[in-house]
Each structure stands twice: as C-alpha cells, then as structure tokens.
Amino acid sequence: MKKHLTIAGIGIVVLVLAFFTWQHFTQTPSQPHVIQDTKSNIAGNYLGSDYKGNYVWGGAMNLAWNELNENILKEKLQLNTDDKIALEMASKLNNAPFSKSDLDEESYYIKSGYGQSTVDEINRESKKKFPSKSFGDLEMNLAPRDIISYAYFLKEVEYETKFEKDTALFNGQKVKGFIADNKAQRENVKIIKYENDDKFIIKLQLKDKSDELILAKGYDMKNPQDIVNEINTNNKQYLSTIGESDRFKAPKLHLDHHRDYVELINKYLANKGFETYFIAQMFENIKFDMDEKGARVENEAVIVKTESAMMEPEKPKNFILDKPYWVVMKRADSQNPYFILGVNNVELMEVE
C-alpha cells in the first residue's frame, strides 16, 4: 500500500516596517489546491523563487525539512529519482547553512510526527506559544501513518524612529515610499559600505538590536550569496549614521507570494523503511510589508553614540533606493539570513 509524506511548515515574520509569513502544509482532498510553478532559483546556497521578476527566499522550509530529517528519518532525506533538478534541490535542503540555530527560540515552533494526532498537537501548541498567530488551524485528515513536518516562524521588529511618507522613484516610475527627514530619522540609517550613490549597503536601525534589516543597492541581483558574503565582510559592530546633508529614500514594499516546490512533489523517498512514501505536497506562502512605520511590539532600546572629530564637509551621499536592490534580514549574531528579497521592479510597490 502506498503512503504519502507531507512536508509542512508555517513561518511568519511580522514587521510594521515589514511583515512576512511563511506557510507550508499539505492539502487533503477536502482542501483543493492548484499547484503553481514559481520558477525555482537554485543558484548558490538558497532555494529562492521568482515572484513577478523579483527574487524571494525565506528560511522556514529549511526548518521543516531539517525537522523531518532529524526526528523522523534519522538521516538526510534521499529521493528515488533520476531527476537532476529534484536531486540538486534535495541536496541543497539537506546541506543548507540556515537552521534554527540562526534564530532565537522564542521566534519559532517546529514539530513533526504521524497522523491526525500530530496535526491536533500542532494546532494547539503553536497557538499557545504564539497567541497572535494570524494563521488558522490546519484542517487536515491524515491517516495514522501519514507524516507531517511543520515549522512556524514569527518575527516582529521596529525602527527606532518612524520615517516620513513621501513619493519615491523606482526605475523611473513614481511609487509610494518614505524618507529620513530629520536628525532622529537619519540616525536610523547606518552605513555598512558606500562606494557611490549607485552602490552601497545600509542597515536600518531597529529597537531590538538582536535583529538586522539591511538594504543593498548596485550589486548582482542574480546571486544572493554574493550580497550575503559582502554584508558579512563589512558589517561591523560600530557603524556611522548618514550625515545631515545625506539623503535616504526607499519605496514601500508589499509581497504576497505562494510557492509550490513542484520539482519535489510526487517524488518517492529512497530512505530505508520509507520507500513507499512520497512527497504529497510541499509549498509556502510569504508575505512581506515594508513601510515607514514601526512594529506592533514595543521594546526598550539603548542608543550608543560616539563623539566625532571635526572634519571638512563631505560631498552629500544619496542613499536612494531607486534601482534594483536587496533586502536581507538576519540575527545580529548570525551570518545566515532568515529572509532575502531581491527587488527588481515595481510589482512589489504601489504605483502613484
């Protein structure tokens, strides 16, 4: 008798400057689901996907996959297929640099197991740990030997100071955005690296210093690993803020993305004892919102300022995100991001 393997994970990151959700779970026949091919990008260490010409990667699927390997299979998942793309994707998931060690324990819930009792436990336990979770209960009817692996991820951060709304330009089109218009707002913007107005990396200061929100313009938009390496090389403990004559402006972003891992669906396992299992469904939803506002959760912050020596006035720098750029979110004590977004066009923006 054939049995099926369900890989499930919900990951949510919520920011009022940015709001993300990751959701992976199998649909039962009572929950019809139309599979969509979202053009996986398997370059580098990240299994990103395409959303209307923009690159999207979230770390929740890695959590669900690792949980399946560690708790159920007791080894790395192996596929019974000659499909080279499926094998490469499984290899990248098996050897991904991102894991739950790159997160704080308070921000995730992970569970795997067999049958409907596991689904019921997931619904009960995830809601208890995260009362504000926006996803409803999983509605599934799993057979006793069906397998589910599930991960839920919630992250809330906020700017130290709210920015001002303003009109921005991106690729020559007017879109809604926000700017740093006063001293306190400019102190939100830390310079990681500046080469010129068309190539720079900045960090938006958050109240909770344990998370980082980084923006990078002018770098290769086809290889997220390159920008991650560049950030890790240059992201120092003490960074200067933009100056009084410098300008910062960014578009508001909104992403609501569904992804099916079509390359892996219906593939059978080759692991001993699990040869009759196949991946029935494997998908995720990612939502991300970034604007001028702060987050829903208040956190006490400590601001450290250093005294600077008197210098000759510098030419004003423009940190204007008007061309393709990267959005990277990570823990301050980790080199591995939990979210990467490559912004290439206005599909994520509100055109005026």
XYZ file of C-alpha atoms in Angstrom:
352
model
C 0.000 0.000 0.000
C 1.343 3.439 -0.919
C 1.656 6.001 1.831
C 2.482 9.663 1.365
C 4.871 12.044 3.044
C 3.650 15.531 3.872
C 6.219 18.298 4.409
C 4.604 21.208 6.218
C 5.873 24.420 7.702
C 4.470 27.798 8.550
C 6.891 30.600 9.144
C 5.828 34.124 9.948
C 7.848 37.285 10.372
C 5.795 40.384 11.235
C 7.077 43.971 10.951
C 5.143 47.155 10.599
C 8.071 48.253 8.607
C 7.937 44.698 7.313
C 5.540 41.754 7.607
C 6.350 38.259 6.410
C 4.595 34.925 6.537
C 5.855 31.509 5.503
C 3.356 28.662 5.297
C 3.968 25.085 4.209
C 1.430 22.300 4.664
C -0.249 19.536 2.735
C -3.764 19.925 1.463
C -6.113 16.978 1.882
C -8.779 16.153 -0.738
C -11.200 18.332 1.229
C -8.817 21.264 0.694
C -8.332 21.518 -3.096
C -5.068 23.123 -4.082
C -3.889 24.213 -7.524
C -0.155 23.681 -7.903
C 1.766 26.665 -9.252
C 5.224 26.653 -10.802
C 7.066 29.674 -9.395
C 10.379 29.129 -11.203
C 12.768 27.987 -8.508
C 16.169 29.642 -8.402
C 18.665 27.014 -7.260
C 21.861 29.044 -7.647
C 24.071 29.262 -4.560
C 23.008 28.116 -1.091
C 19.447 29.436 -1.253
C 16.451 27.797 -2.944
C 14.751 31.040 -3.835
C 11.879 31.514 -6.264
C 10.583 34.118 -8.676
C 7.700 36.458 -7.932
C 6.887 38.625 -10.963
C 10.565 39.122 -11.710
C 11.660 39.537 -8.075
C 13.735 37.060 -6.062
C 12.213 35.623 -2.860
C 13.683 33.302 -0.236
C 12.506 32.521 3.299
C 14.071 30.128 5.795
C 11.004 28.320 7.150
C 11.131 25.416 4.691
C 14.656 24.641 5.880
C 13.299 24.319 9.424
C 10.559 21.886 8.368
C 12.975 19.873 6.204
C 15.608 19.627 8.965
C 12.951 18.539 11.449
C 11.851 15.759 9.108
C 15.429 14.534 8.728
C 16.282 14.690 12.415
C 13.083 13.460 14.049
C 11.504 11.081 11.528
C 14.057 9.799 9.017
C 17.040 9.986 11.412
C 19.192 10.812 8.394
C 19.182 13.138 5.396
C 16.241 12.681 3.056
C 17.041 10.710 -0.099
C 14.920 10.700 -3.242
C 14.263 7.730 -5.511
C 14.531 9.617 -8.797
C 16.884 10.397 -11.669
C 15.549 13.957 -11.916
C 18.711 16.082 -11.637
C 16.913 19.253 -10.550
C 14.986 17.430 -7.797
C 18.188 15.774 -6.584
C 20.038 19.104 -6.545
C 17.228 20.789 -4.610
C 17.132 17.970 -2.054
C 20.902 18.214 -1.683
C 20.712 21.960 -1.041
C 17.959 21.474 1.548
C 19.993 18.717 3.200
C 23.084 20.924 3.384
C 21.588 24.384 3.849
C 23.607 26.788 6.026
C 20.417 28.106 7.666
C 18.994 26.257 10.690
C 17.119 27.003 13.898
C 20.453 27.962 15.494
C 20.230 31.136 13.371
C 17.043 32.154 15.213
C 16.058 32.889 18.779
C 13.993 30.098 20.318
C 11.118 32.474 21.076
C 10.507 33.091 17.355
C 9.728 29.597 16.074
C 7.691 26.451 16.673
C 8.665 23.181 14.966
C 7.056 19.759 15.135
C 6.863 16.546 13.126
C 5.063 13.276 13.583
C 2.496 10.801 12.319
C -1.206 11.113 11.679
C -4.019 13.334 12.826
C -2.904 13.447 16.462
C 0.221 15.360 15.378
C -1.911 17.856 13.449
C -4.064 18.405 16.543
C -0.962 18.944 18.698
C 0.454 21.432 16.185
C -2.772 23.441 16.196
C -2.951 23.503 19.985
C 0.731 24.067 20.809
C 1.515 26.668 18.139
C -1.473 28.772 19.172
C -0.448 28.538 22.826
C 3.104 29.698 22.102
C 2.009 32.374 19.610
C -1.434 33.749 20.595
C -1.150 36.428 17.890
C -0.537 33.896 15.110
C -2.543 35.019 12.082
C -2.932 31.578 10.526
C -5.922 29.464 11.429
C -5.760 25.833 12.480
C -4.523 23.284 9.970
C -7.557 21.476 8.594
C -6.297 18.029 7.667
C -7.422 14.439 7.846
C -4.192 12.459 7.911
C -4.101 8.685 8.015
C -2.291 7.180 11.032
C 0.880 6.500 9.015
C 0.956 9.767 7.085
C 3.779 12.109 8.100
C 3.725 15.845 8.660
C 6.688 18.127 9.363
C 5.749 21.649 10.381
C 7.573 24.869 11.230
C 6.110 28.184 12.353
C 8.232 31.329 12.469
C 7.257 34.712 13.896
C 9.447 37.794 13.967
C 8.454 41.309 14.995
C 10.809 44.290 14.832
C 10.509 48.064 14.660
C 12.563 51.101 13.698
C 13.954 53.279 16.447
C 12.231 56.262 14.823
C 9.354 56.287 12.358
C 10.202 57.638 8.886
C 8.141 60.148 6.877
C 5.879 59.172 3.992
C 6.964 60.501 0.619
C 6.818 59.814 -3.109
C 9.753 57.791 -4.417
C 11.011 56.863 -7.868
C 11.916 53.321 -8.872
C 13.165 52.588 -12.380
C 11.719 55.961 -13.378
C 8.200 55.313 -12.022
C 6.580 57.205 -9.154
C 5.711 54.948 -6.206
C 4.750 55.414 -2.572
C 7.740 55.468 -0.253
C 9.346 57.013 2.817
C 12.311 59.236 3.670
C 14.585 60.311 6.510
C 13.560 63.944 7.003
C 15.100 64.884 10.353
C 18.074 64.097 12.597
C 16.364 61.300 14.534
C 15.249 59.610 11.316
C 18.721 59.919 9.772
C 20.131 58.192 12.842
C 18.006 55.181 11.824
C 20.264 54.692 8.791
C 23.686 53.105 9.398
C 26.300 52.866 6.639
C 27.814 49.395 6.188
C 29.560 50.225 2.911
C 29.405 53.151 0.499
C 31.152 53.266 -2.886
C 28.904 55.751 -4.661
C 25.250 56.764 -4.908
C 24.526 53.687 -7.041
C 26.397 51.114 -4.942
C 26.021 50.942 -1.173
C 24.875 48.810 1.771
C 22.953 50.312 4.687
C 21.293 48.994 7.832
C 18.056 50.408 9.219
C 18.409 50.703 12.982
C 15.918 48.617 14.972
C 14.892 48.961 18.594
C 15.732 45.324 19.174
C 19.435 45.131 18.321
C 19.321 41.335 18.035
C 17.800 41.575 14.532
C 19.113 43.395 11.476
C 17.368 44.811 8.394
C 19.857 45.501 5.601
C 19.395 47.133 2.179
C 21.958 46.816 -0.620
C 21.845 48.639 -3.959
C 24.074 48.157 -7.004
C 25.061 44.509 -6.512
C 24.492 41.450 -8.720
C 20.756 40.729 -8.477
C 21.131 37.132 -9.665
C 23.279 35.823 -6.820
C 22.034 36.311 -3.236
C 25.085 34.532 -1.825
C 27.350 37.318 -3.103
C 25.462 40.023 -1.222
C 25.284 37.874 1.933
C 29.079 37.477 1.780
C 29.538 41.217 1.184
C 27.348 42.037 4.182
C 29.185 39.619 6.467
C 32.560 41.031 5.396
C 31.658 44.678 6.026
C 29.020 44.625 8.779
C 30.972 45.931 11.765
C 29.858 46.456 15.351
C 30.147 50.246 15.190
C 28.774 51.945 12.081
C 28.356 55.635 11.293
C 24.955 57.125 10.561
C 24.210 59.130 7.441
C 25.119 62.802 7.680
C 22.949 65.894 7.930
C 23.303 66.600 4.204
C 22.857 62.953 3.151
C 19.540 61.686 1.804
C 17.704 58.393 2.350
C 14.591 57.353 0.460
C 13.023 53.920 -0.103
C 9.843 52.539 -1.699
C 7.117 50.893 0.329
C 7.050 47.168 -0.420
C 4.289 44.588 -0.350
C 4.734 40.902 -1.164
C 2.101 38.162 -1.083
C 3.744 35.115 -2.628
C 2.684 31.500 -2.972
C 5.235 28.872 -3.895
C 4.882 25.176 -4.681
C 8.006 23.033 -4.706
C 6.812 21.386 -7.919
C 10.209 19.813 -8.551
C 9.862 17.656 -5.417
C 6.139 16.893 -5.336
C 5.252 13.242 -6.087
C 8.873 12.130 -5.693
C 9.335 8.912 -3.707
C 11.813 8.548 -0.868
C 14.797 6.202 -1.033
C 15.462 6.123 2.721
C 15.345 2.625 4.184
C 11.941 1.940 5.700
C 10.330 4.900 3.901
C 10.474 3.677 0.293
C 6.669 3.670 -0.026
C 6.370 7.317 0.982
C 6.247 10.202 -1.483
C 6.039 13.950 -1.036
C 2.341 14.690 -1.488
C 2.521 18.490 -1.139
C 5.243 20.972 -0.337
C 4.553 24.692 -0.603
C 4.938 28.025 1.119
C 3.324 31.438 1.303
C 5.407 34.515 2.025
C 4.001 37.920 2.895
C 6.216 40.927 3.403
C 5.337 44.571 4.020
C 7.844 47.356 4.478
C 6.859 50.967 5.052
C 7.629 53.993 7.211
C 6.003 52.687 10.407
C 7.222 50.873 13.482
C 6.185 47.408 14.645
C 3.365 46.270 16.907
C 5.657 45.256 19.771
C 7.448 47.838 21.894
C 10.975 47.026 23.080
C 13.313 49.023 25.270
C 16.305 50.243 23.284
C 19.748 51.528 24.226
C 21.256 54.065 21.836
C 25.042 54.410 21.811
C 26.537 57.470 20.182
C 30.212 58.209 19.635
C 31.715 61.648 19.507
C 33.220 62.505 16.122
C 36.158 64.784 15.369
C 35.705 67.976 13.348
C 36.317 67.350 9.637
C 35.961 69.150 6.346
C 32.409 68.903 4.934
C 31.943 65.863 2.710
C 30.001 65.686 -0.513
C 26.403 64.684 0.314
C 25.672 60.987 -0.154
C 22.402 59.803 -1.639
C 21.077 56.518 -0.247
C 18.163 56.438 -2.675
C 16.720 53.007 -3.459
C 15.535 53.871 -6.959
C 17.084 50.894 -8.765
C 17.179 47.123 -8.064
C 18.305 46.289 -4.532
C 18.403 43.535 -1.926
C 16.500 43.331 1.366
C 18.214 40.991 3.851
C 17.065 40.138 7.381
C 19.192 38.229 9.879
C 20.049 37.861 13.525
C 22.896 40.121 14.627
C 24.834 37.125 15.977
C 24.423 35.025 12.816
C 25.888 35.205 9.316
C 22.920 33.322 7.838
C 19.828 35.367 6.879
C 16.296 34.194 7.575
C 14.811 36.266 4.717
C 16.149 37.562 1.384
C 14.230 39.645 -1.154
C 15.644 40.872 -4.457
C 13.612 43.910 -5.567
C 13.874 44.277 -9.347
C 10.692 46.081 -10.403
C 7.582 47.925 -9.214
C 5.461 44.754 -8.888
C 6.063 44.926 -5.114
C 5.218 48.643 -4.929
C 2.189 50.921 -5.027
C 2.478 52.993 -8.186
C 1.185 56.553 -7.949
